[in-house]
GROMACS .gro file of C-alpha atoms in nm:
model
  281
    1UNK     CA    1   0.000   0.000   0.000
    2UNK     CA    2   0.138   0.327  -0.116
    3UNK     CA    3   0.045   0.656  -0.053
    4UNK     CA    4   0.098   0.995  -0.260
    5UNK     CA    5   0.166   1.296  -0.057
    6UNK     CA    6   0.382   1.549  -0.038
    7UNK     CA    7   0.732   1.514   0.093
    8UNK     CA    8   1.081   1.727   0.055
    9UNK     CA    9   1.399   1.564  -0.001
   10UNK     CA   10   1.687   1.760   0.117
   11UNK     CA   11   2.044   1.659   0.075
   12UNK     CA   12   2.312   1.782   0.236
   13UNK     CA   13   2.608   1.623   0.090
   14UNK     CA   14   3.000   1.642   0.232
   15UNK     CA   15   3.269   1.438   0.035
   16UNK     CA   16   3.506   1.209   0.210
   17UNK     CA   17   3.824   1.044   0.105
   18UNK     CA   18   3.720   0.752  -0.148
   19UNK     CA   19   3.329   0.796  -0.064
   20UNK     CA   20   3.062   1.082  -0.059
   21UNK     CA   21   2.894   1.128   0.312
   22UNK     CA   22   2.555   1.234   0.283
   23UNK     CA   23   2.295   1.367   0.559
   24UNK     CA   24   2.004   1.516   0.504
   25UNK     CA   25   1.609   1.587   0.615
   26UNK     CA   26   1.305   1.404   0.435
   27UNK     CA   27   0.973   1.603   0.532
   28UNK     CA   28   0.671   1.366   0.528
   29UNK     CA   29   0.341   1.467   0.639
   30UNK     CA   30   0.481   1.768   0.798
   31UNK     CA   31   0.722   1.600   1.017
   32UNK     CA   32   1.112   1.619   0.991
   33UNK     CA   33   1.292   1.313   0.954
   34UNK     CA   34   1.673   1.269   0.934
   35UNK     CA   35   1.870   1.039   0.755
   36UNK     CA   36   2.235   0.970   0.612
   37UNK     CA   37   2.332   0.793   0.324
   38UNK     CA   38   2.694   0.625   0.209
   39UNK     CA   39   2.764   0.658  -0.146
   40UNK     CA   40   3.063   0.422  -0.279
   41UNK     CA   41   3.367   0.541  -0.438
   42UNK     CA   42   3.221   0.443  -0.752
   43UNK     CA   43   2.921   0.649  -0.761
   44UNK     CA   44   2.594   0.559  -0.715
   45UNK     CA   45   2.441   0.465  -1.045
   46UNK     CA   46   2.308   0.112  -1.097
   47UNK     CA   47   2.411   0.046  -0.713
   48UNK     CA   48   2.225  -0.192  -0.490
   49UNK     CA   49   2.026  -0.019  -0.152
   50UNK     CA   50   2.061  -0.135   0.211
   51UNK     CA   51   1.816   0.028   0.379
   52UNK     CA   52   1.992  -0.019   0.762
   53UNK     CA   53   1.709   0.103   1.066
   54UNK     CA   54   1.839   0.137   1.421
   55UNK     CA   55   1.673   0.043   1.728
   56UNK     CA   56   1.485   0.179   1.991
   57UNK     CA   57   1.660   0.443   2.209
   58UNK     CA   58   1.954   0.449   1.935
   59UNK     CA   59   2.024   0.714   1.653
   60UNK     CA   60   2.100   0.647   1.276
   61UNK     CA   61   2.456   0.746   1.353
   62UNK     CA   62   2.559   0.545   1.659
   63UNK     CA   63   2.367   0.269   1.470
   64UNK     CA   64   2.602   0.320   1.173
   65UNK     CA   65   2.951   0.284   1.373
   66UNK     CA   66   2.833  -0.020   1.542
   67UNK     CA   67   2.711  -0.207   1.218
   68UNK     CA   68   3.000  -0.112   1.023
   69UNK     CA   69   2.840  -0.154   0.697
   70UNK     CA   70   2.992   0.160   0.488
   71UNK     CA   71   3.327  -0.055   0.440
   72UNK     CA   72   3.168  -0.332   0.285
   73UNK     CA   73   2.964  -0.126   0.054
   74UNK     CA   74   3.240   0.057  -0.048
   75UNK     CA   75   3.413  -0.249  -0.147
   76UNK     CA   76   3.089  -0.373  -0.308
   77UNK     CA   77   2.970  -0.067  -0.508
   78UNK     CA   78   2.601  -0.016  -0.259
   79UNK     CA   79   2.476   0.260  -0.145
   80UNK     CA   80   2.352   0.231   0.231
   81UNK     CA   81   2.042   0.450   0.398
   82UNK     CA   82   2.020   0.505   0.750
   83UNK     CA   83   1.723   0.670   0.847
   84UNK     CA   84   1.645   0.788   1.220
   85UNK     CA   85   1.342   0.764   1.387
   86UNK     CA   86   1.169   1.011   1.520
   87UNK     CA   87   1.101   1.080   1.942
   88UNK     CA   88   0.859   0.864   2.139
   89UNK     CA   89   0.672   1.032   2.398
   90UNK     CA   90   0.947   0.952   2.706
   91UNK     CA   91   1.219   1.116   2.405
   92UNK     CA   92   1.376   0.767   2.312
   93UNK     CA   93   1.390   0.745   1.910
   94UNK     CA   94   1.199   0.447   1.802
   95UNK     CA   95   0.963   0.328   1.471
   96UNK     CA   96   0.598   0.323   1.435
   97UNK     CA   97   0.598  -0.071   1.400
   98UNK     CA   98   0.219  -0.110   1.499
   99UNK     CA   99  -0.079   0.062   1.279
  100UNK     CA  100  -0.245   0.363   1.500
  101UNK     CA  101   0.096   0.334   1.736
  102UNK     CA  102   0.200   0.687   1.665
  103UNK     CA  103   0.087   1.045   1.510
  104UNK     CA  104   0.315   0.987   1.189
  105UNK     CA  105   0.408   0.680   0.959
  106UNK     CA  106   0.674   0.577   0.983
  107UNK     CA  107   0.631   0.304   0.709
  108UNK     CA  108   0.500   0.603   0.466
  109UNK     CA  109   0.849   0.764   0.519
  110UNK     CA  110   1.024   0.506   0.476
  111UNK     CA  111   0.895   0.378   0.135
  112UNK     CA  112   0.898   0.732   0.062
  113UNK     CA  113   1.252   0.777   0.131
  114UNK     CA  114   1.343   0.421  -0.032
  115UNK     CA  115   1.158   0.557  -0.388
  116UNK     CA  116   1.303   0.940  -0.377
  117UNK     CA  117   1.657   0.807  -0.360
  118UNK     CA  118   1.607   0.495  -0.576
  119UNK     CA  119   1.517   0.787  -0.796
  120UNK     CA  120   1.768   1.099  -0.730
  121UNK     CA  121   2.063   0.808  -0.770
  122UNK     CA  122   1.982   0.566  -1.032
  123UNK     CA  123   1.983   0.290  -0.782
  124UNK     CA  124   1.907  -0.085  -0.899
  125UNK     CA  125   1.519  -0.105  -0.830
  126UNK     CA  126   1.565  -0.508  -0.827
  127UNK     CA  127   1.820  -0.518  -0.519
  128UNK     CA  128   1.674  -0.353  -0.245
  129UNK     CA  129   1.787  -0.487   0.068
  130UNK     CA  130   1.674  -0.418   0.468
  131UNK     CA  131   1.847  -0.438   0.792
  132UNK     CA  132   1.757  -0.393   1.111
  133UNK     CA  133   1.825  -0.443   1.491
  134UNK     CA  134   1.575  -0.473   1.758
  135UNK     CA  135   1.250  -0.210   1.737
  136UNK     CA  136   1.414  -0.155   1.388
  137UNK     CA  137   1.431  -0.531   1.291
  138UNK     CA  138   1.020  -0.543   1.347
  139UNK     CA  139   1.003  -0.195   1.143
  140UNK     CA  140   1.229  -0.400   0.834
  141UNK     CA  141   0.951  -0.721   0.868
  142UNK     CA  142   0.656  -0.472   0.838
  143UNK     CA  143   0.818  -0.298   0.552
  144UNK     CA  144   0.866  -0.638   0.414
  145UNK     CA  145   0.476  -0.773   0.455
  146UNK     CA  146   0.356  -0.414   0.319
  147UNK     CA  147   0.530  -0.401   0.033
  148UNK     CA  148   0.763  -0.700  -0.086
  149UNK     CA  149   0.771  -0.677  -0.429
  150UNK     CA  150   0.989  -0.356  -0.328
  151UNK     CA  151   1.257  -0.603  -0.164
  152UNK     CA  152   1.553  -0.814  -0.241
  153UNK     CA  153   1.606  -1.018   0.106
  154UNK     CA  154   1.552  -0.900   0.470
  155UNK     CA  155   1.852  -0.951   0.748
  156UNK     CA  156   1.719  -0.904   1.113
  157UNK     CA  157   1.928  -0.868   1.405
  158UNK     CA  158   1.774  -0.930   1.803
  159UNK     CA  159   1.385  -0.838   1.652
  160UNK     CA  160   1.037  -1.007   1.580
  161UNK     CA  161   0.835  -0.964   1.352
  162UNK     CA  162   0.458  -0.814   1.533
  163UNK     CA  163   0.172  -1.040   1.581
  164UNK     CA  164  -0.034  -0.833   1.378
  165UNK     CA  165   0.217  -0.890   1.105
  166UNK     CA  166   0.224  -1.241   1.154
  167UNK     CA  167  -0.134  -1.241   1.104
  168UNK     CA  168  -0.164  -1.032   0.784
  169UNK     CA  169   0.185  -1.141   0.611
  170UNK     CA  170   0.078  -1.418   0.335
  171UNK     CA  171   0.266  -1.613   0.090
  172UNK     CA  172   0.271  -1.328  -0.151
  173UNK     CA  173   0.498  -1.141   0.089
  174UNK     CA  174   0.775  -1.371   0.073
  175UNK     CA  175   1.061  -1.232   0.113
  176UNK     CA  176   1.432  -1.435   0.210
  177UNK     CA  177   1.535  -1.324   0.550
  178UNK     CA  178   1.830  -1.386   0.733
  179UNK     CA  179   1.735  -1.344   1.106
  180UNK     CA  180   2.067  -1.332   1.374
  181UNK     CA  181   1.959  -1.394   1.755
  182UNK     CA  182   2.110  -1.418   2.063
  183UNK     CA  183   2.021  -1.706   2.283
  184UNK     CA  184   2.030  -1.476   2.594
  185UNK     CA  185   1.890  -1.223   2.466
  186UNK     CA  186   1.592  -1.128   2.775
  187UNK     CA  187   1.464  -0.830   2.561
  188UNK     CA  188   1.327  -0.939   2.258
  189UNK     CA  189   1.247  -1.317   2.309
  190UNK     CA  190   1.433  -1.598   1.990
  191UNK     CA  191   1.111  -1.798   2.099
  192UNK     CA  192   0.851  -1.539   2.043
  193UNK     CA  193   0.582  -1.447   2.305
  194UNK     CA  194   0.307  -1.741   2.230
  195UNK     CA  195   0.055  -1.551   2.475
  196UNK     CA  196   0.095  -1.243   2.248
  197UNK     CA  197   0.098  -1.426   1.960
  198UNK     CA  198   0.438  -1.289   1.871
  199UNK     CA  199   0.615  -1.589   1.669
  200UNK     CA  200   0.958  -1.710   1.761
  201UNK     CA  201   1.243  -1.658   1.472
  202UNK     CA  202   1.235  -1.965   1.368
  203UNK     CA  203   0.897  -1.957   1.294
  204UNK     CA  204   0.945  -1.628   1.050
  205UNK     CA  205   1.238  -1.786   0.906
  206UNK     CA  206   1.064  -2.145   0.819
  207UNK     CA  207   0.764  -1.961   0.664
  208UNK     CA  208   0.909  -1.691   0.500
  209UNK     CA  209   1.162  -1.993   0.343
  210UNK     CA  210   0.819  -2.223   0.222
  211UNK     CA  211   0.703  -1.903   0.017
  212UNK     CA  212   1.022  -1.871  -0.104
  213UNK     CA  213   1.014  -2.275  -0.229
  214UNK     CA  214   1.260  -2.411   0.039
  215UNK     CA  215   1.227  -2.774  -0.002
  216UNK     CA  216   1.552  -2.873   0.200
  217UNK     CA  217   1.711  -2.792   0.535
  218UNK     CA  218   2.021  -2.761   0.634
  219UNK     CA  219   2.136  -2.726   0.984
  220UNK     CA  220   2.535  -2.665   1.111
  221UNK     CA  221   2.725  -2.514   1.389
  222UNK     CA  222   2.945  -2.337   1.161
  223UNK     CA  223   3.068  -2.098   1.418
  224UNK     CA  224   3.225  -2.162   1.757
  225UNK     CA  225   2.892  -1.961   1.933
  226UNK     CA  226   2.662  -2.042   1.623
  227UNK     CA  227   2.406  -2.263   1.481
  228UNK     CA  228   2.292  -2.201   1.152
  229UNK     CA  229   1.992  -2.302   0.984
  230UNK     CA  230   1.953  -2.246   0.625
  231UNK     CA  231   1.651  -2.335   0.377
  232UNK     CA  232   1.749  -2.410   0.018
  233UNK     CA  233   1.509  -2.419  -0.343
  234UNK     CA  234   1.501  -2.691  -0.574
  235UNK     CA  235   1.732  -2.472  -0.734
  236UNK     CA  236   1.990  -2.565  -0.416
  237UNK     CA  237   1.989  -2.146  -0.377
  238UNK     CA  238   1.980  -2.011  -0.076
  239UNK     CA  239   1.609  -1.889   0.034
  240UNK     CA  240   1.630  -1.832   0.409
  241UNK     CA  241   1.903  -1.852   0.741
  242UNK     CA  242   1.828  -1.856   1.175
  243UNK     CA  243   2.139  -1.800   1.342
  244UNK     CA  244   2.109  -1.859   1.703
  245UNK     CA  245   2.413  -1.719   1.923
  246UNK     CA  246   2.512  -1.882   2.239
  247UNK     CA  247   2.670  -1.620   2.499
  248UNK     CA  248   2.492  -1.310   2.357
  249UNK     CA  249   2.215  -1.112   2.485
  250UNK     CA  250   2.013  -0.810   2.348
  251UNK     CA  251   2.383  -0.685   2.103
  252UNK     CA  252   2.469  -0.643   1.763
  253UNK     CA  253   2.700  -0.950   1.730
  254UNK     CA  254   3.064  -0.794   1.651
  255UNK     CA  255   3.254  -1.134   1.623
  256UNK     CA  256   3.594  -1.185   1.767
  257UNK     CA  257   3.814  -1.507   1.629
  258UNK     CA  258   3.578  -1.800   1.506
  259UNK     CA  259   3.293  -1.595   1.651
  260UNK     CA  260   2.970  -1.485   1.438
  261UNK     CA  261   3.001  -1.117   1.288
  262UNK     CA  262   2.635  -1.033   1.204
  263UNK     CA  263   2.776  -0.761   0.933
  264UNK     CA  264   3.011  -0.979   0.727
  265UNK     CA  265   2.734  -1.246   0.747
  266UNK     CA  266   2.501  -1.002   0.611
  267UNK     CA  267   2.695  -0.901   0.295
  268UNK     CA  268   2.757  -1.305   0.249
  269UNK     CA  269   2.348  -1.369   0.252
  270UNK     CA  270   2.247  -1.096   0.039
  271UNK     CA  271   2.516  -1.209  -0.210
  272UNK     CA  272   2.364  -1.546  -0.237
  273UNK     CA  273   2.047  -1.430  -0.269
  274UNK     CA  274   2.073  -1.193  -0.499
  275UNK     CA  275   2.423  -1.156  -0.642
  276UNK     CA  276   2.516  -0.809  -0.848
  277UNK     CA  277   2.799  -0.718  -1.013
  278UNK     CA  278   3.073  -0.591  -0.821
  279UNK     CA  279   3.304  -0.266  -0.935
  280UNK     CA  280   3.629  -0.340  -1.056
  281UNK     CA  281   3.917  -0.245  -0.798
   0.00000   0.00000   0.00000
């Protein structure tokens, strides 16, 4: 569902060694939004989108130096968005993930945003990508269910997808996820909230994997705190991955040794998925 209104795009761009650093406001319904955006050495033509959404209580840039994304899409010729979300009532920044939970929409803006700078940079409409930790991880599943002809693959880090999107998502809305939890984690649950009806991650993965055509399972403990569960096609190609972290609680995994590192393992998924061409060094 898509909605026409009237928005304002402003960039504000600075140019760093190698890459362009760009910040900006997006006005949407009257509201102010902020946002930053890494553009690759390369440019930005033909480049796939990550669309990366902190979580609740962070800000688009603190999100940004944990993830560590920018370095990778350098390397791999994407452009990455990092939009911040706006102030609850107690002043913590965190997305509209519910329908009626807040004055503005946050899913308008954001499929807003997505289109304006698919537009201003040329970007490759067929690799769209979303990330997202926590209350931002819920926000990427319910942009995801609403609109997910829009996306290449989903990668969710320490979030659940709502019950009321669990209810309303249907096989049309398909879309391959990678989702990264930690087995500690006391804040957001890896077995859902059955009472609530909030599924566990396992659950999003294995469904969003059927609509995909997973017809084979493959489970491994591939890392020394990680098990990994991936869903494969007929085709043998990748359609869906759980990770589930020992020794990790409510954190962006950050990897040290033989450890998981959610970013690299990001890159790697959306890869498979759906491979572009990468600029030559």
């Amino acid at each position: 569902m898509t909605r026409t209104l009237a928005a304002m795009f402003i960039l504000l761009c600075t140019v760093q060694i190698g890459s362009a650093d760009v910040s900006g406001r997006y006005v949407f319904e009257d509201v102010k939004y902020r946002y930053f955006v890494n553009v690759p050495p390369q440019g930005a033509s033909g480049a796939p989108l990550i669309v990366a959404l902190h979580g609740h209580g962070d800000t688009a840039m603190l999100f940004r130096e944990t993830v560590q994304l920018d370095a990778g899409a350098d390397l791999r010729g994407a452009v990455v968005l990092y939009p911040q979300a706006l102030q609850d009532a107690v002043g913590q920044r965190s997305w509209n993930v519910e329908e009626g939970a807040g004055a503005t929409s946050d899913l308008g803006f954001l499929l807003a945003a997505i289109h304006k700078l698919q537009r201003t940079y040329d970007l490759d409409s067929a690799r769209i990508f979303l990330v997202g930790f926590s209350n931002g991880g819920s926000m990427a599943y319910r942009l995801a269910c609403a609109e997910p002809e829009r996306f290449a693959a989903i990668a969710v880090v320490a979030g659940a997808m709502t019950a009321s999107d669990w209810l309303t998502c249907s096989a049309q809305n398909g879309v391959p996820a990678l989702h990264i939890h930690g087995r500690d984690d006391d804040v957001v649950l890896l077995k859902g909230v059955p009472l609530e009806k909030v599924p566990s991650a396992f659950e999003v993965v294995a469904r969003a994997a059927s609509w995909n055509g997973a017809v084979r399972r493959e489970a491994s403990r591939s890392y020394s705190n990680g098990h990994v569960t991936r869903y494969f096609d007929e085709d043998d190609s990748l359609v869906g991955e759980l990770v589930e972290l020992s020794e990790l609680g409510h954190d962006w995994p950050i990897g040290f040794g033989d450890r998981y590192y959610a970013s690299d393992e990001i890159w790697t998924f959306f890869e498979r998925v759906a491979p572009w061409r990468k600029p030559e060094r």
